[in-house]
């Protein structure tokens, strides 16, 4: 398997694992410090908060990739394969427009933070690193939406069933 295919397949998983481990370990350390030593740090709370934010945005990109977002798909059971593909393409195009607009506005916030040099209270690190979670998440979503659209157009062209993702419940 080529390195690019491996990154495409597993990059978000590794990022999610990294941020999740960082969140859990920091939270466990902070709980122990608070309960045993009656002391907690502001930096621990910040690491947990920003790890959770990155988890949410990277997870949103994974949900786009796997078609795992919550949706009502009652109509999908009554549509032919071509109709399903067209409906998924329409949904992805709407989401793509929203993601591009959101990427633009989220980058504006990062730009303002960089311009004025704001830093976090506890870690004293530039807020740009933390605020970048939103544009990174939307950029990943845009990338995955483009992949999804190409996959759906291929299914539409070939007449094959469109990728619907895994079902959580049957």
PDB file of C-alpha atoms in Angstrom:
ATOM      1  CA  UNK A   1       0.000   0.000   0.000  1.00  0.00           C
ATOM      2  CA  UNK A   2       1.445   3.382  -0.982  1.00  0.00           C
ATOM      3  CA  UNK A   3       2.216   5.970   1.671  1.00  0.00           C
ATOM      4  CA  UNK A   4      -0.319   8.464   0.277  1.00  0.00           C
ATOM      5  CA  UNK A   5      -3.085   5.873   0.314  1.00  0.00           C
ATOM      6  CA  UNK A   6      -2.162   4.959   3.885  1.00  0.00           C
ATOM      7  CA  UNK A   7      -2.279   8.634   4.935  1.00  0.00           C
ATOM      8  CA  UNK A   8      -5.616   9.055   3.157  1.00  0.00           C
ATOM      9  CA  UNK A   9      -6.988   6.017   4.949  1.00  0.00           C
ATOM     10  CA  UNK A  10      -5.591   6.523   8.462  1.00  0.00           C
ATOM     11  CA  UNK A  11      -4.441  10.132   9.018  1.00  0.00           C
ATOM     12  CA  UNK A  12      -7.552  11.258  10.850  1.00  0.00           C
ATOM     13  CA  UNK A  13      -7.616   8.086  12.940  1.00  0.00           C
ATOM     14  CA  UNK A  14      -4.096   8.728  14.186  1.00  0.00           C
ATOM     15  CA  UNK A  15      -4.870  12.380  14.878  1.00  0.00           C
ATOM     16  CA  UNK A  16      -8.010  11.403  16.769  1.00  0.00           C
ATOM     17  CA  UNK A  17      -6.087   8.835  18.771  1.00  0.00           C
ATOM     18  CA  UNK A  18      -3.364  11.367  19.609  1.00  0.00           C
ATOM     19  CA  UNK A  19      -5.790  14.028  20.811  1.00  0.00           C
ATOM     20  CA  UNK A  20      -7.905  11.494  22.687  1.00  0.00           C
ATOM     21  CA  UNK A  21      -4.911  10.052  24.548  1.00  0.00           C
ATOM     22  CA  UNK A  22      -3.699  13.569  25.334  1.00  0.00           C
ATOM     23  CA  UNK A  23      -7.144  14.481  26.663  1.00  0.00           C
ATOM     24  CA  UNK A  24      -7.566  11.363  28.806  1.00  0.00           C
ATOM     25  CA  UNK A  25      -4.049  11.406  30.261  1.00  0.00           C
ATOM     26  CA  UNK A  26      -4.156  15.102  31.081  1.00  0.00           C
ATOM     27  CA  UNK A  27      -7.598  14.787  32.633  1.00  0.00           C
ATOM     28  CA  UNK A  28      -6.514  11.788  34.717  1.00  0.00           C
ATOM     29  CA  UNK A  29      -3.405  13.611  35.931  1.00  0.00           C
ATOM     30  CA  UNK A  30      -5.434  16.705  36.795  1.00  0.00           C
ATOM     31  CA  UNK A  31      -8.036  14.690  38.727  1.00  0.00           C
ATOM     32  CA  UNK A  32      -5.299  12.939  40.713  1.00  0.00           C
ATOM     33  CA  UNK A  33      -3.551  16.242  41.404  1.00  0.00           C
ATOM     34  CA  UNK A  34      -6.798  17.819  42.547  1.00  0.00           C
ATOM     35  CA  UNK A  35      -7.886  14.912  44.759  1.00  0.00           C
ATOM     36  CA  UNK A  36      -4.524  13.902  46.218  1.00  0.00           C
ATOM     37  CA  UNK A  37      -2.636  17.206  46.371  1.00  0.00           C
ATOM     38  CA  UNK A  38      -5.584  19.648  46.433  1.00  0.00           C
ATOM     39  CA  UNK A  39      -3.940  21.470  43.577  1.00  0.00           C
ATOM     40  CA  UNK A  40      -4.766  21.794  39.904  1.00  0.00           C
ATOM     41  CA  UNK A  41      -3.244  23.704  37.057  1.00  0.00           C
ATOM     42  CA  UNK A  42      -4.759  26.007  34.490  1.00  0.00           C
ATOM     43  CA  UNK A  43      -2.675  24.460  31.713  1.00  0.00           C
ATOM     44  CA  UNK A  44      -4.244  21.030  32.242  1.00  0.00           C
ATOM     45  CA  UNK A  45      -7.715  22.448  31.749  1.00  0.00           C
ATOM     46  CA  UNK A  46      -6.578  24.189  28.567  1.00  0.00           C
ATOM     47  CA  UNK A  47      -4.999  21.050  27.118  1.00  0.00           C
ATOM     48  CA  UNK A  48      -8.185  19.083  27.756  1.00  0.00           C
ATOM     49  CA  UNK A  49     -10.401  21.823  26.298  1.00  0.00           C
ATOM     50  CA  UNK A  50      -8.371  22.309  23.116  1.00  0.00           C
ATOM     51  CA  UNK A  51      -7.824  18.577  22.613  1.00  0.00           C
ATOM     52  CA  UNK A  52     -11.583  18.143  22.751  1.00  0.00           C
ATOM     53  CA  UNK A  53     -12.075  20.919  20.200  1.00  0.00           C
ATOM     54  CA  UNK A  54      -9.594  19.296  17.805  1.00  0.00           C
ATOM     55  CA  UNK A  55     -11.295  15.918  18.391  1.00  0.00           C
ATOM     56  CA  UNK A  56     -14.662  17.393  17.402  1.00  0.00           C
ATOM     57  CA  UNK A  57     -13.448  19.007  14.191  1.00  0.00           C
ATOM     58  CA  UNK A  58     -11.326  16.107  13.016  1.00  0.00           C
ATOM     59  CA  UNK A  59     -14.195  13.779  13.926  1.00  0.00           C
ATOM     60  CA  UNK A  60     -16.517  15.852  11.735  1.00  0.00           C
ATOM     61  CA  UNK A  61     -14.177  15.264   8.792  1.00  0.00           C
ATOM     62  CA  UNK A  62     -14.156  11.518   9.529  1.00  0.00           C
ATOM     63  CA  UNK A  63     -17.954  11.546   9.618  1.00  0.00           C
ATOM     64  CA  UNK A  64     -17.998  13.184   6.175  1.00  0.00           C
ATOM     65  CA  UNK A  65     -15.550  10.577   4.876  1.00  0.00           C
ATOM     66  CA  UNK A  66     -17.571   7.650   6.247  1.00  0.00           C
ATOM     67  CA  UNK A  67     -20.981   9.238   5.665  1.00  0.00           C
ATOM     68  CA  UNK A  68     -21.510   8.946   9.382  1.00  0.00           C
ATOM     69  CA  UNK A  69     -23.344  12.213   9.998  1.00  0.00           C
ATOM     70  CA  UNK A  70     -26.832  11.943  11.399  1.00  0.00           C
ATOM     71  CA  UNK A  71     -29.362  11.894   8.590  1.00  0.00           C
ATOM     72  CA  UNK A  72     -32.907  10.877   7.950  1.00  0.00           C
ATOM     73  CA  UNK A  73     -32.758   8.394   5.120  1.00  0.00           C
ATOM     74  CA  UNK A  74     -36.340   7.165   4.916  1.00  0.00           C
ATOM     75  CA  UNK A  75     -36.599   8.453   1.333  1.00  0.00           C
ATOM     76  CA  UNK A  76     -33.427   6.639   0.357  1.00  0.00           C
ATOM     77  CA  UNK A  77     -35.152   3.266   0.675  1.00  0.00           C
ATOM     78  CA  UNK A  78     -37.620   4.229  -2.061  1.00  0.00           C
ATOM     79  CA  UNK A  79     -35.159   5.756  -4.534  1.00  0.00           C
ATOM     80  CA  UNK A  80     -33.397   3.930  -7.355  1.00  0.00           C
ATOM     81  CA  UNK A  81     -29.565   3.925  -7.312  1.00  0.00           C
ATOM     82  CA  UNK A  82     -29.404   6.944  -9.642  1.00  0.00           C
ATOM     83  CA  UNK A  83     -31.769   8.933  -7.402  1.00  0.00           C
ATOM     84  CA  UNK A  84     -29.724   8.066  -4.311  1.00  0.00           C
ATOM     85  CA  UNK A  85     -26.536   9.196  -6.016  1.00  0.00           C
ATOM     86  CA  UNK A  86     -28.129  12.490  -7.098  1.00  0.00           C
ATOM     87  CA  UNK A  87     -29.474  13.135  -3.602  1.00  0.00           C
ATOM     88  CA  UNK A  88     -26.085  12.442  -2.013  1.00  0.00           C
ATOM     89  CA  UNK A  89     -24.388  14.686  -4.576  1.00  0.00           C
ATOM     90  CA  UNK A  90     -26.859  17.476  -3.804  1.00  0.00           C
ATOM     91  CA  UNK A  91     -26.272  17.101  -0.055  1.00  0.00           C
ATOM     92  CA  UNK A  92     -22.499  17.095  -0.492  1.00  0.00           C
ATOM     93  CA  UNK A  93     -22.640  20.200  -2.695  1.00  0.00           C
ATOM     94  CA  UNK A  94     -24.707  22.079  -0.101  1.00  0.00           C
ATOM     95  CA  UNK A  95     -22.316  20.986   2.636  1.00  0.00           C
ATOM     96  CA  UNK A  96     -19.345  21.995   0.473  1.00  0.00           C
ATOM     97  CA  UNK A  97     -20.705  25.524   0.018  1.00  0.00           C
ATOM     98  CA  UNK A  98     -21.304  25.858   3.765  1.00  0.00           C
ATOM     99  CA  UNK A  99     -17.831  24.469   4.551  1.00  0.00           C
ATOM    100  CA  UNK A 100     -16.102  26.886   2.157  1.00  0.00           C
ATOM    101  CA  UNK A 101     -17.927  29.865   3.692  1.00  0.00           C
ATOM    102  CA  UNK A 102     -17.173  28.630   7.212  1.00  0.00           C
ATOM    103  CA  UNK A 103     -13.511  28.056   6.301  1.00  0.00           C
ATOM    104  CA  UNK A 104     -13.229  31.636   5.114  1.00  0.00           C
ATOM    105  CA  UNK A 105     -14.796  33.091   8.269  1.00  0.00           C
ATOM    106  CA  UNK A 106     -12.923  30.789  10.640  1.00  0.00           C
ATOM    107  CA  UNK A 107      -9.628  31.755   9.037  1.00  0.00           C
ATOM    108  CA  UNK A 108     -10.531  35.395   9.629  1.00  0.00           C
ATOM    109  CA  UNK A 109     -10.610  34.723  13.388  1.00  0.00           C
ATOM    110  CA  UNK A 110      -7.186  33.067  13.233  1.00  0.00           C
ATOM    111  CA  UNK A 111      -5.818  35.989  11.234  1.00  0.00           C
ATOM    112  CA  UNK A 112      -7.053  38.528  13.809  1.00  0.00           C
ATOM    113  CA  UNK A 113      -5.572  36.483  16.648  1.00  0.00           C
ATOM    114  CA  UNK A 114      -2.213  36.291  14.866  1.00  0.00           C
ATOM    115  CA  UNK A 115      -2.291  39.998  14.079  1.00  0.00           C
ATOM    116  CA  UNK A 116      -2.776  40.991  17.717  1.00  0.00           C
ATOM    117  CA  UNK A 117      -0.605  38.223  19.187  1.00  0.00           C
ATOM    118  CA  UNK A 118      -3.120  36.778  21.636  1.00  0.00           C
ATOM    119  CA  UNK A 119      -1.899  33.939  23.851  1.00  0.00           C
ATOM    120  CA  UNK A 120      -3.677  31.377  26.020  1.00  0.00           C
ATOM    121  CA  UNK A 121      -3.952  32.131  29.718  1.00  0.00           C
ATOM    122  CA  UNK A 122      -2.356  29.010  31.156  1.00  0.00           C
ATOM    123  CA  UNK A 123       0.023  27.710  28.510  1.00  0.00           C
ATOM    124  CA  UNK A 124       1.069  31.157  27.214  1.00  0.00           C
ATOM    125  CA  UNK A 125       1.056  29.727  23.674  1.00  0.00           C
ATOM    126  CA  UNK A 126      -0.238  31.668  20.698  1.00  0.00           C
ATOM    127  CA  UNK A 127      -4.005  31.226  20.366  1.00  0.00           C
ATOM    128  CA  UNK A 128      -3.470  30.675  16.649  1.00  0.00           C
ATOM    129  CA  UNK A 129      -2.581  27.032  17.371  1.00  0.00           C
ATOM    130  CA  UNK A 130      -5.875  26.487  19.154  1.00  0.00           C
ATOM    131  CA  UNK A 131      -8.063  28.572  16.865  1.00  0.00           C
ATOM    132  CA  UNK A 132      -6.672  26.677  13.854  1.00  0.00           C
ATOM    133  CA  UNK A 133      -8.786  23.681  14.888  1.00  0.00           C
ATOM    134  CA  UNK A 134     -11.809  25.142  13.130  1.00  0.00           C
ATOM    135  CA  UNK A 135     -10.194  25.958   9.755  1.00  0.00           C
ATOM    136  CA  UNK A 136      -8.258  22.678   9.828  1.00  0.00           C
ATOM    137  CA  UNK A 137     -11.509  20.826  10.475  1.00  0.00           C
ATOM    138  CA  UNK A 138     -13.316  22.603   7.654  1.00  0.00           C
ATOM    139  CA  UNK A 139     -10.361  22.116   5.288  1.00  0.00           C
ATOM    140  CA  UNK A 140     -10.388  18.385   6.037  1.00  0.00           C
ATOM    141  CA  UNK A 141     -14.156  18.346   5.536  1.00  0.00           C
ATOM    142  CA  UNK A 142     -13.776  20.079   2.164  1.00  0.00           C
ATOM    143  CA  UNK A 143     -11.131  17.555   1.128  1.00  0.00           C
ATOM    144  CA  UNK A 144     -13.354  14.638   2.156  1.00  0.00           C
ATOM    145  CA  UNK A 145     -16.403  16.208   0.483  1.00  0.00           C
ATOM    146  CA  UNK A 146     -14.502  16.503  -2.796  1.00  0.00           C
ATOM    147  CA  UNK A 147     -13.502  12.843  -2.489  1.00  0.00           C
ATOM    148  CA  UNK A 148     -17.113  11.931  -1.761  1.00  0.00           C
ATOM    149  CA  UNK A 149     -18.384  13.901  -4.736  1.00  0.00           C
ATOM    150  CA  UNK A 150     -15.881  12.233  -7.060  1.00  0.00           C
ATOM    151  CA  UNK A 151     -16.879   8.804  -5.696  1.00  0.00           C
ATOM    152  CA  UNK A 152     -20.580   9.611  -6.179  1.00  0.00           C
ATOM    153  CA  UNK A 153     -20.090  10.938  -9.715  1.00  0.00           C
ATOM    154  CA  UNK A 154     -18.209   7.736 -10.540  1.00  0.00           C
ATOM    155  CA  UNK A 155     -21.086   5.662  -9.135  1.00  0.00           C
ATOM    156  CA  UNK A 156     -23.583   7.727 -11.104  1.00  0.00           C
ATOM    157  CA  UNK A 157     -21.576   7.330 -14.315  1.00  0.00           C
ATOM    158  CA  UNK A 158     -21.007   3.599 -13.867  1.00  0.00           C
ATOM    159  CA  UNK A 159     -24.515   2.848 -12.599  1.00  0.00           C
ATOM    160  CA  UNK A 160     -23.142   1.192  -9.467  1.00  0.00           C
ATOM    161  CA  UNK A 161     -24.762   1.595  -6.030  1.00  0.00           C
ATOM    162  CA  UNK A 162     -23.679   4.772  -4.263  1.00  0.00           C
ATOM    163  CA  UNK A 163     -21.620   4.499  -1.065  1.00  0.00           C
ATOM    164  CA  UNK A 164     -24.013   4.999   1.849  1.00  0.00           C
ATOM    165  CA  UNK A 165     -21.656   4.424   4.762  1.00  0.00           C
ATOM    166  CA  UNK A 166     -22.084   1.970   7.575  1.00  0.00           C
ATOM    167  CA  UNK A 167     -25.375   1.920   9.439  1.00  0.00           C
ATOM    168  CA  UNK A 168     -25.325   2.345  13.173  1.00  0.00           C
ATOM    169  CA  UNK A 169     -28.725   0.702  13.602  1.00  0.00           C
ATOM    170  CA  UNK A 170     -30.847  -1.457  11.295  1.00  0.00           C
TER     171      UNK A 170
END
